[in-house]
CSV table of C-alpha atoms in Angstrom, one decimal:
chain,number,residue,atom,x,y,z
A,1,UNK,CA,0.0,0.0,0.0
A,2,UNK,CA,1.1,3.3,-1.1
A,3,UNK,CA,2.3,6.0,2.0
A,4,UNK,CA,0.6,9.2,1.5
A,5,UNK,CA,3.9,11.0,0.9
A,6,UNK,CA,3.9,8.9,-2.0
A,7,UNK,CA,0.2,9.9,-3.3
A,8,UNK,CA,1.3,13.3,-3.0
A,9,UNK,CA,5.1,13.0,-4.7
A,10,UNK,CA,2.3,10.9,-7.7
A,11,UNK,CA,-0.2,14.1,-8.1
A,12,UNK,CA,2.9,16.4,-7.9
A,13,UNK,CA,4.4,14.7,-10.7
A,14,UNK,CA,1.3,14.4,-12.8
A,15,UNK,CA,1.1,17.9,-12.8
A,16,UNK,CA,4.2,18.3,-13.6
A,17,UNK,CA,3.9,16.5,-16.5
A,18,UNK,CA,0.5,17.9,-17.6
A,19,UNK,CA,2.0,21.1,-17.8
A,20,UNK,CA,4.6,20.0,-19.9
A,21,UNK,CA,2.1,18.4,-22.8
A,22,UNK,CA,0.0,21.6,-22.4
A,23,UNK,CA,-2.9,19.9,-20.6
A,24,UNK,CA,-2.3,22.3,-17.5
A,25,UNK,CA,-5.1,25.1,-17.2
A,26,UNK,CA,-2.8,28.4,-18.6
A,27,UNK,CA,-3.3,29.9,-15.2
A,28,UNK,CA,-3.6,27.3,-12.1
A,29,UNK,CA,0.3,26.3,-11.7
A,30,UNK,CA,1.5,28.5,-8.9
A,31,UNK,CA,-2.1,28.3,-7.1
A,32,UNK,CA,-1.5,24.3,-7.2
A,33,UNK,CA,2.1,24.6,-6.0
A,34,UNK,CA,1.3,26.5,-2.7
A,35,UNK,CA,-1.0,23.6,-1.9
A,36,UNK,CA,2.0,21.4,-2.3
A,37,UNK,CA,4.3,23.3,0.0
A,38,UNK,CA,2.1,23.2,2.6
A,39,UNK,CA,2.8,19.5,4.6
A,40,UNK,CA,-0.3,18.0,5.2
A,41,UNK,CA,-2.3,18.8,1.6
A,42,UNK,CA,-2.4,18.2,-2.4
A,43,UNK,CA,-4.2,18.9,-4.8
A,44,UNK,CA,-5.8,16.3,-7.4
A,45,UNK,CA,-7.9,17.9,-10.1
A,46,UNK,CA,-8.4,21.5,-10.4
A,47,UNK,CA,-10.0,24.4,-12.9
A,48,UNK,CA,-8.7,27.6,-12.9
A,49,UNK,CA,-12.1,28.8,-14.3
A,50,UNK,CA,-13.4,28.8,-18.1
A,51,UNK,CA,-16.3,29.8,-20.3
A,52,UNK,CA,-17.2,26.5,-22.8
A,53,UNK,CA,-19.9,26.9,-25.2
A,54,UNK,CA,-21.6,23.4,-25.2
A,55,UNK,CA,-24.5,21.8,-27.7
A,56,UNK,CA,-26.2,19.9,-25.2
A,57,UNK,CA,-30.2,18.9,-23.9
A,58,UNK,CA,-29.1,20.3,-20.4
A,59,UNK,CA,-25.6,22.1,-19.5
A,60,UNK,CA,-24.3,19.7,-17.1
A,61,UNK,CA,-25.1,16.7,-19.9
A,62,UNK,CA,-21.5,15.0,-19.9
A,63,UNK,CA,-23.2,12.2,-22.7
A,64,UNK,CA,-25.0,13.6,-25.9
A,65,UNK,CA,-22.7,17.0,-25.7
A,66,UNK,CA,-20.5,18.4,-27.7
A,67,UNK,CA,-18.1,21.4,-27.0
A,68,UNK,CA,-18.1,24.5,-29.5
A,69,UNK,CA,-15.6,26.8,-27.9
A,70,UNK,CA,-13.5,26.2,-24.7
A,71,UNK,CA,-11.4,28.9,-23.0
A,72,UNK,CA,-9.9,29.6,-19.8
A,73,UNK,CA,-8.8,32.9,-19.9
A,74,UNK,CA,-11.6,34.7,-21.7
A,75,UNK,CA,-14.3,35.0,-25.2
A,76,UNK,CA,-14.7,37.6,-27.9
A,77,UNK,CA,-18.3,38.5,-29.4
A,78,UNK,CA,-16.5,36.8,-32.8
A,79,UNK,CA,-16.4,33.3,-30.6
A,80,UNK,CA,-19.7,34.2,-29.4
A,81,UNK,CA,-20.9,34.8,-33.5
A,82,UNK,CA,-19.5,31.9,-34.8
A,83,UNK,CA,-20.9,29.7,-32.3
A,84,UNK,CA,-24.0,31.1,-33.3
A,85,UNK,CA,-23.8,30.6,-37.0
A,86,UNK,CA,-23.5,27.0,-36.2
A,87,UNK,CA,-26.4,24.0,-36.4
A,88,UNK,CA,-27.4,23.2,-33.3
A,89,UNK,CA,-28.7,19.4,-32.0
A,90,UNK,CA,-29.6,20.2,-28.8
A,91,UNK,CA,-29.7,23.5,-27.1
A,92,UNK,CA,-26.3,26.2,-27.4
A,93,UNK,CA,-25.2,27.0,-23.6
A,94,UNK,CA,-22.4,29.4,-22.5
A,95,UNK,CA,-21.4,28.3,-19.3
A,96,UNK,CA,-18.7,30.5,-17.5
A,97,UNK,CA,-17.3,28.2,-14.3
A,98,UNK,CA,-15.4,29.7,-11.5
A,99,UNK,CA,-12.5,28.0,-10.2
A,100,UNK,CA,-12.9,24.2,-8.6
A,101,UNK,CA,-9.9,22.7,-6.5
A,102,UNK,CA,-9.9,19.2,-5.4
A,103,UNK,CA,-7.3,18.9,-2.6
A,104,UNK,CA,-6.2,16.0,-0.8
A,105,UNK,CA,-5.4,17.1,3.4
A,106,UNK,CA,-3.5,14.3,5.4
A,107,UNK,CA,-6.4,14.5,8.0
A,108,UNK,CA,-9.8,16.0,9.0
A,109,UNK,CA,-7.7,18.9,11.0
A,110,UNK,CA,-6.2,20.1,8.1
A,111,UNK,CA,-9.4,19.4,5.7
A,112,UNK,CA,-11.6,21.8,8.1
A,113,UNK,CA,-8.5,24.1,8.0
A,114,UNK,CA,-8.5,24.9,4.4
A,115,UNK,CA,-11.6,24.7,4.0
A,116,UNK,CA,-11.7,27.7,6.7
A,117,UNK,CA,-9.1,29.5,4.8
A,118,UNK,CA,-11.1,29.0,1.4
A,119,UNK,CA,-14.5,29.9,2.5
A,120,UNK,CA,-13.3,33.3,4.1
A,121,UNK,CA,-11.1,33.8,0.2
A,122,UNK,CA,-14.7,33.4,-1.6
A,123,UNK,CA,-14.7,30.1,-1.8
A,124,UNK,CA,-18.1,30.2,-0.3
A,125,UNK,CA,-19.4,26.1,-1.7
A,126,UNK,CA,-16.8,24.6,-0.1
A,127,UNK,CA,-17.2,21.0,2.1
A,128,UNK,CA,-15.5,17.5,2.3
A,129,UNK,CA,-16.3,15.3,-0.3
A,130,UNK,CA,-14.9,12.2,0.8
A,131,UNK,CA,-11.9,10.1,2.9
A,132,UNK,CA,-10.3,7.3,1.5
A,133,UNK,CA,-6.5,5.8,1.2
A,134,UNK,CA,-5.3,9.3,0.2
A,135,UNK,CA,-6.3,11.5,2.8
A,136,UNK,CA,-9.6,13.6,3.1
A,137,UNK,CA,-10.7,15.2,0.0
A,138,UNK,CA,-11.8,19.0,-0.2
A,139,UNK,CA,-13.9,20.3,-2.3
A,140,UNK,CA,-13.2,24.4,-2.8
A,141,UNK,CA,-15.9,26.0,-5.0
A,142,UNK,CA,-17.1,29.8,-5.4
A,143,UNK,CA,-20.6,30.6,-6.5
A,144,UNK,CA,-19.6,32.2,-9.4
A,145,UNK,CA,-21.6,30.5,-12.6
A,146,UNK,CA,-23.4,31.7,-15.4
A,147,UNK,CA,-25.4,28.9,-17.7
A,148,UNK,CA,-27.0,31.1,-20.7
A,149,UNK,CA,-29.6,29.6,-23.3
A,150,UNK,CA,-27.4,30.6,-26.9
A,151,UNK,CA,-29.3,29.1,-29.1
A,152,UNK,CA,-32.0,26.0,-29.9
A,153,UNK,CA,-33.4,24.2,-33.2
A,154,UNK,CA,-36.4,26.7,-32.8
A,155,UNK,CA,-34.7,29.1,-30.8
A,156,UNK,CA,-32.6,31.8,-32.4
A,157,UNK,CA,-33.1,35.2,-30.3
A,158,UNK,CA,-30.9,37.8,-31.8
A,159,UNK,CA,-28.6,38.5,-29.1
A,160,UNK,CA,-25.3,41.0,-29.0
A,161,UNK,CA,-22.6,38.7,-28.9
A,162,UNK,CA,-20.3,41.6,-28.2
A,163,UNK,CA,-22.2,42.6,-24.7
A,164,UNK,CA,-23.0,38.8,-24.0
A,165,UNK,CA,-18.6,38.5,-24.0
A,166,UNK,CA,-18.3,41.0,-22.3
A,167,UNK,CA,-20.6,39.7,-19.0
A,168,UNK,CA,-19.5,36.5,-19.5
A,169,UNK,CA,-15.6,37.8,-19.2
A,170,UNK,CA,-16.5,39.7,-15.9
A,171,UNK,CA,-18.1,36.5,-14.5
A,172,UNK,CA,-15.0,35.1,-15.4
A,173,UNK,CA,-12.7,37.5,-13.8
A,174,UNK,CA,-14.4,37.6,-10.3
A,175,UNK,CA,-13.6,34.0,-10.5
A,176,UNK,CA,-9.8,34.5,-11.4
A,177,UNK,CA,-9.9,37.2,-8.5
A,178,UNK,CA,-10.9,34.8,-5.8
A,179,UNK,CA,-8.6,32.0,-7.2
A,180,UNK,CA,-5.5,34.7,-6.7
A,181,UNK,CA,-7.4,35.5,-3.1
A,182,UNK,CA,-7.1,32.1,-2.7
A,183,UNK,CA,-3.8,31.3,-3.6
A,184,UNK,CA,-2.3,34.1,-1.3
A,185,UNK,CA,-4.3,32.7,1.6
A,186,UNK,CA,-3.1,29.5,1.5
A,187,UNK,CA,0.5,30.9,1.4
A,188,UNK,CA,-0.1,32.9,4.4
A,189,UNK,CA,-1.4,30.3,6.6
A,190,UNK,CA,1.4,28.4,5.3
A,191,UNK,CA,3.7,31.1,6.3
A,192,UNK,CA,2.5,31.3,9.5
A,193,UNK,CA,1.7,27.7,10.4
A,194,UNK,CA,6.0,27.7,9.6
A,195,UNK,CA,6.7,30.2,11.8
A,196,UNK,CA,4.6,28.8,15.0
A,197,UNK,CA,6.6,25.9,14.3
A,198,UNK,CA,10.0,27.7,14.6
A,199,UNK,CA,8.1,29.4,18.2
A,200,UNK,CA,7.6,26.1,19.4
A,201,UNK,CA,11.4,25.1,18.5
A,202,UNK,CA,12.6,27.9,19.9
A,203,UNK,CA,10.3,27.4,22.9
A,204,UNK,CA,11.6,23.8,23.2
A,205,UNK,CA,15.3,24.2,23.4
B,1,UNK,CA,-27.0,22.4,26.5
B,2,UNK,CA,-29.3,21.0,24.1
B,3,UNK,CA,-29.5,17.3,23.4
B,4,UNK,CA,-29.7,15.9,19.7
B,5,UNK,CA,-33.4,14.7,20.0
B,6,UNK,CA,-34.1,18.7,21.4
B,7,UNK,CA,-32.3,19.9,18.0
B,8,UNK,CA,-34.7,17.6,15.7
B,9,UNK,CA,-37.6,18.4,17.5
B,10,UNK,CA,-37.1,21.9,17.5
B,11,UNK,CA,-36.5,21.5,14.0
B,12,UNK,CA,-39.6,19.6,13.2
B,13,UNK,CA,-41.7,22.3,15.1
B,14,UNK,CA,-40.3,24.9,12.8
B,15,UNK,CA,-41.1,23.0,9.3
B,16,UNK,CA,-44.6,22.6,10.8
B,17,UNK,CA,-44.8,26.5,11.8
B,18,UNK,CA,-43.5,27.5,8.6
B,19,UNK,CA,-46.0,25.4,6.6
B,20,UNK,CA,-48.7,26.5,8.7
B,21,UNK,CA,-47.8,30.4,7.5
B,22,UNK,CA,-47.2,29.2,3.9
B,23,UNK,CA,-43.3,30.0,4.0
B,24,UNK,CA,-42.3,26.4,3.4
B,25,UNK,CA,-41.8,25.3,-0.5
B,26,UNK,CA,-45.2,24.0,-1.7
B,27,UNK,CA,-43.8,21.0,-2.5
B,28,UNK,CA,-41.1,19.7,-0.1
B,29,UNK,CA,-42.8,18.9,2.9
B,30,UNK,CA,-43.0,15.1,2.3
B,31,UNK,CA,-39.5,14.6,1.7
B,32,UNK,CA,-38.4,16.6,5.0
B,33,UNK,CA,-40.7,14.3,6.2
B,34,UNK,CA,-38.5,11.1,5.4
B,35,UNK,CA,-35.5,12.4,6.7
B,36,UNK,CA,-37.5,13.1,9.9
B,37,UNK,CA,-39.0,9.5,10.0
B,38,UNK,CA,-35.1,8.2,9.9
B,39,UNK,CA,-33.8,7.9,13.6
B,40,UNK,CA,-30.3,9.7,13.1
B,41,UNK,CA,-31.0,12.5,10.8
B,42,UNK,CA,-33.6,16.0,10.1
B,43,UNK,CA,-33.2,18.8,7.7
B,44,UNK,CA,-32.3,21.9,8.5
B,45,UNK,CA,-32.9,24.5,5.4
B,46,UNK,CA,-33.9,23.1,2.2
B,47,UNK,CA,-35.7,24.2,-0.7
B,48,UNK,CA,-36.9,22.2,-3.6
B,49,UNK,CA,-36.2,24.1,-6.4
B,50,UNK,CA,-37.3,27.3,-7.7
B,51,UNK,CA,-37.5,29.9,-10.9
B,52,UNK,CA,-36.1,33.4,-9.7
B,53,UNK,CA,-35.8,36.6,-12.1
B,54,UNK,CA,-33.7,39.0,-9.7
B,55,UNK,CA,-32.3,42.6,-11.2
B,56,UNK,CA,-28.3,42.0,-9.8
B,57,UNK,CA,-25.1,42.9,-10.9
B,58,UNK,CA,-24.3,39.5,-10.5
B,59,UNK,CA,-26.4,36.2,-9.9
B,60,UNK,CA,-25.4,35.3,-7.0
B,61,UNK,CA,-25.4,38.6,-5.2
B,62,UNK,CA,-27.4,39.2,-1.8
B,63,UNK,CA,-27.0,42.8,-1.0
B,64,UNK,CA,-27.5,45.3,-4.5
B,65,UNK,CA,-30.1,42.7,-5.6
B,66,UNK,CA,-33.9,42.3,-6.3
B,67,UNK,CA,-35.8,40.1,-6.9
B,68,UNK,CA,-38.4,40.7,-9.6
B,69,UNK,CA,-39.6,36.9,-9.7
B,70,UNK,CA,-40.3,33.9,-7.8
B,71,UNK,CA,-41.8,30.5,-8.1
B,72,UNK,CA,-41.3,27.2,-7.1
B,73,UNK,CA,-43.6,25.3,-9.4
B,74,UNK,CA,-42.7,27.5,-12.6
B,75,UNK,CA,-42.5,30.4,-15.0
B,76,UNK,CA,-44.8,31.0,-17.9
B,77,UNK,CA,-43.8,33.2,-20.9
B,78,UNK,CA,-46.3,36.4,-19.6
B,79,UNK,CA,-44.1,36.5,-16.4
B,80,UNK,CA,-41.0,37.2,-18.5
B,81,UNK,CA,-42.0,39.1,-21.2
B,82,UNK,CA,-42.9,41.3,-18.0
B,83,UNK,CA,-39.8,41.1,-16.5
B,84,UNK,CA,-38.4,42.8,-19.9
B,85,UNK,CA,-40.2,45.1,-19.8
B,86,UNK,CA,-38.9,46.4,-16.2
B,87,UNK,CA,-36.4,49.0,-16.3
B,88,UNK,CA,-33.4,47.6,-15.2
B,89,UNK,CA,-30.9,49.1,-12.4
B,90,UNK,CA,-27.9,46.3,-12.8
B,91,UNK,CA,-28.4,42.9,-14.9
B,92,UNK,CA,-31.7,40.8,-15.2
B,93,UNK,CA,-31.0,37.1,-14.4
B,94,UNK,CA,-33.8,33.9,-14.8
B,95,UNK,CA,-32.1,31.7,-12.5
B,96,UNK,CA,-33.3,28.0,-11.9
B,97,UNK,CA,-32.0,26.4,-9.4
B,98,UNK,CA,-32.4,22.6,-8.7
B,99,UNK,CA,-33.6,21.1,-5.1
B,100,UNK,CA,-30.8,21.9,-2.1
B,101,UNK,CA,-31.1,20.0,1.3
B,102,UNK,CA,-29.1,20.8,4.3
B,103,UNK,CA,-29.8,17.8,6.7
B,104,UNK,CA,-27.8,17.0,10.0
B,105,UNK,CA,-26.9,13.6,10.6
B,106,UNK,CA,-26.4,12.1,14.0
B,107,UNK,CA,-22.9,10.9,13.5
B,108,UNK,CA,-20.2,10.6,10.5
B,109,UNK,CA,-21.2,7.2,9.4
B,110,UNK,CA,-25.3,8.8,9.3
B,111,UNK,CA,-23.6,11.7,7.0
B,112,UNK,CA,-21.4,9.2,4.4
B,113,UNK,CA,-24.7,6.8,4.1
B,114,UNK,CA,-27.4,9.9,3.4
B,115,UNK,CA,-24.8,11.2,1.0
B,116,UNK,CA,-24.3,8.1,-0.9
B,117,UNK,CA,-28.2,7.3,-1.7
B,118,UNK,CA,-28.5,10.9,-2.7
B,119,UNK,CA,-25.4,10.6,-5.2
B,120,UNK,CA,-26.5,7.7,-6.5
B,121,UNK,CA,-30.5,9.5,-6.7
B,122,UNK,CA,-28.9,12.4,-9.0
B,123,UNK,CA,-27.3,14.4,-6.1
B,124,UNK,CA,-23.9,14.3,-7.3
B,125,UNK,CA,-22.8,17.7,-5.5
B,126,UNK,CA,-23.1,16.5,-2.2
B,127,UNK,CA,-20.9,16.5,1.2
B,128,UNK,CA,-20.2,17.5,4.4
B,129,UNK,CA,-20.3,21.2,5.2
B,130,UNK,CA,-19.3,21.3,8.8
B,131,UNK,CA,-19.8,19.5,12.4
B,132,UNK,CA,-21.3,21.4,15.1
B,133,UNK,CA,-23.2,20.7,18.1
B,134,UNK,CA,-26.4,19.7,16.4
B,135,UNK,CA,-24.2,16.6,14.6
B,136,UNK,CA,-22.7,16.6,11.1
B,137,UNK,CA,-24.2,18.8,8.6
B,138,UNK,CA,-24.8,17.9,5.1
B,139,UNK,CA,-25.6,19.2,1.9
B,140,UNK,CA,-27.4,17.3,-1.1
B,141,UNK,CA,-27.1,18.9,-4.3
B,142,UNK,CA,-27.7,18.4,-7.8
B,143,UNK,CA,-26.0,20.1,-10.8
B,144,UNK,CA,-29.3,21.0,-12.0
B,145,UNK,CA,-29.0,25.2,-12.8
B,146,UNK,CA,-29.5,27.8,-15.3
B,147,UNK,CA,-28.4,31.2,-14.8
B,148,UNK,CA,-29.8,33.3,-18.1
B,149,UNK,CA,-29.1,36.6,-18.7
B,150,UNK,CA,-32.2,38.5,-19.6
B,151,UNK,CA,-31.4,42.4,-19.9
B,152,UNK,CA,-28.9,44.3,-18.6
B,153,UNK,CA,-29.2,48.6,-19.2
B,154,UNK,CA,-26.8,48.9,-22.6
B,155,UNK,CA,-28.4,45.1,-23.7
B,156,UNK,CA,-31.8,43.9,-24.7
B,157,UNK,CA,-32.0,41.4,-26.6
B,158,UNK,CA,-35.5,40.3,-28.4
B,159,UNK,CA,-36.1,36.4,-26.9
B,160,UNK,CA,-38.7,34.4,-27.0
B,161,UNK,CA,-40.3,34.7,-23.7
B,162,UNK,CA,-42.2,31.4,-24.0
B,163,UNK,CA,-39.5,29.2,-25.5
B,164,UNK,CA,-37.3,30.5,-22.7
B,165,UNK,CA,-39.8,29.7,-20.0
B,166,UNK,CA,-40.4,26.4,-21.8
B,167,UNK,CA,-36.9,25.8,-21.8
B,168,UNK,CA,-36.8,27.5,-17.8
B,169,UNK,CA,-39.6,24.8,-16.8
B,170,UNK,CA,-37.8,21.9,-18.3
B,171,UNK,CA,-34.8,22.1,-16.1
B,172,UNK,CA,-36.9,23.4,-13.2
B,173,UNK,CA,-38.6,20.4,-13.7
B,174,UNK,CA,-35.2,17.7,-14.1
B,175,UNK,CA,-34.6,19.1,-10.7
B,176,UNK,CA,-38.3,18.0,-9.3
B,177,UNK,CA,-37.6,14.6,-10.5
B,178,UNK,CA,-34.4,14.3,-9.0
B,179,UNK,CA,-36.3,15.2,-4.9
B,180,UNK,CA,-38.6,13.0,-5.8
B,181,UNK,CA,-35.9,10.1,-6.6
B,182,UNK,CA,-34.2,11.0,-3.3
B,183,UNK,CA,-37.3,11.0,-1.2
B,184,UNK,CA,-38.1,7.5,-2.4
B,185,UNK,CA,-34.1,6.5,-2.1
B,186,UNK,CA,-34.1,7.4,1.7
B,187,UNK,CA,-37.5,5.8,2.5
B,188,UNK,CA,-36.4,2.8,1.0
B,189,UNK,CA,-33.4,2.7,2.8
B,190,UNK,CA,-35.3,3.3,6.1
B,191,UNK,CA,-37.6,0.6,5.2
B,192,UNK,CA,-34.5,-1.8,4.9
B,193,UNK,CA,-32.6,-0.5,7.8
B,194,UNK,CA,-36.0,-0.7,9.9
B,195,UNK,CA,-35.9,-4.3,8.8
B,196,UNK,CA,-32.7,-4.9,10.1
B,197,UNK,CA,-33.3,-3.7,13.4
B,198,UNK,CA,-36.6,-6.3,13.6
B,199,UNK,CA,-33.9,-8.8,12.8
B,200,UNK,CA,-31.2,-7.7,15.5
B,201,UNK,CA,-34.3,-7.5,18.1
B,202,UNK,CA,-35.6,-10.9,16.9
B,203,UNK,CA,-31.8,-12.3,17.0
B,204,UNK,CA,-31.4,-11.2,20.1
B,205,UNK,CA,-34.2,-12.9,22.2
């Protein structure tokens, strides 16, 4: 059986090697890393945030869906257009997602911890999603979301793709803003849980 | 301090008050119900689903916000077409948003059972929020959510009021299904664990 030192060293090295083939969201490295430099937590599978554009019966339809456009750092009214000029099955959704972290904490102590630290960053949806052999995993999610009807077979309203970008990139940003909150957060309680630990070596000499 | 069976009950009295002055959701009373029949768990706050229209500058926003629309059964294509033609201070949003139960479990091993028969009933954003004195709260969610933007001051796009409430009603109504799945999952499993206990009292004599 695997230590948990050695779960973490495997997610670390994933990463590491997702970012290399360009599978890494564009913008989520150093928020992942802090995680990682903290002792007791990893992360597992994360989103920096993104807008898709998605022919699907219901936006959360994983099956009988296809993606049109996929972006994490932003759309143009142009992506919004040609989406637009397209046939469409199902029904055309533009979905902008604010950041998800899964994170891995050693125990329940630290899970409750982060989760503290998240909630009071924005990261107002956050809870424990389950234990098992790698620790106790964390959910961090803000409530930032937008799911707008595009388009259907006998839908077609004439929208302005321009202004619709525009909202959508706001949505998008407030969720890049918390994710930085976030990440600066977790550094400081990492910076401080290290220097209660030098305290209590001090104290102990 | 208050013991767990004083938390439920108080609980209980509540749900009944609030139905009594019509500020429960009219259709949710029967599945607090099952939760309440169970002998380690009650709900807390819940709602079963609901259709708002609020005028915010973002969707999920509490303070600048109002809320121009509500109903938890549905949204015909009148109620829109007169939410258009409101003046609007920030952004109009129609936001559906699928059944959410908080429920407090007796113990941990209460909490990891409810959550997995309301995964595997369509709740697959589910898990623990926090402990506290009244036991382990949870949450059961589903993905079920729209979040439309209608109007904003500089946009105004010409919809289809009645395809959009068609389309509005449909997922409302995915999310209705989904309760009604989980009500029957966790009187079933009552059923069987009430079962077992018969056995273990008839084992025992």
């Amino acid at each position: 059986m695997k230590s948990w030192q050695e779960y973490k060293e495997e997610a670390w090295n994933r990463i590491l090697r997702d970012r290399e083939i360009g599978y890494l969201d564009p913008d989520i490295f150093d928020v992942l890393e802090v995680f990682f430099k903290k002792t007791k937590s990893f992360t597992q599978s994360s989103c920096s945030g993104r807008i898709v554009i998605v022919d699907a019966v219901t936006p959360w339809d994983r099956k009988n869906s296809s993606i049109i456009f996929k972006n994490h750092l932003g759309i143009s009214g142009d992506d919004i257009k040609r989406a637009l000029e397209s046939s469409v099955v199902w029904n055309l959704w533009l979905i902008v997602q604010g950041p998800i972290l899964h994170v891995y904490a050693m125990n329940e102590d630290e899970a409750w911890n982060l989760i503290k630290i998240a909630r009071q960053a924005g990261f107002k949806h956050s809870g424990i999603l389950s234990k098992n052999e790698k620790g106790v995993l964390i959910e961090l999610k803000t409530g930032v979301r937008m799911v707008h009807l595009l388009k259907a077979p006998d839908y077609s309203p004439i929208q302005d793709p321009g202004k619709l970008a525009e909202v959508a990139n706001k949505i998008l940003k407030i969720g890049k803003i918390k994710l930085r909150k976030l990440k600066e957060a977790i550094e400081i309680s990492s910076t401080t849980h290290n220097v209660n630990v030098e305290d209590v070596k001090e104290i102990s000499k």
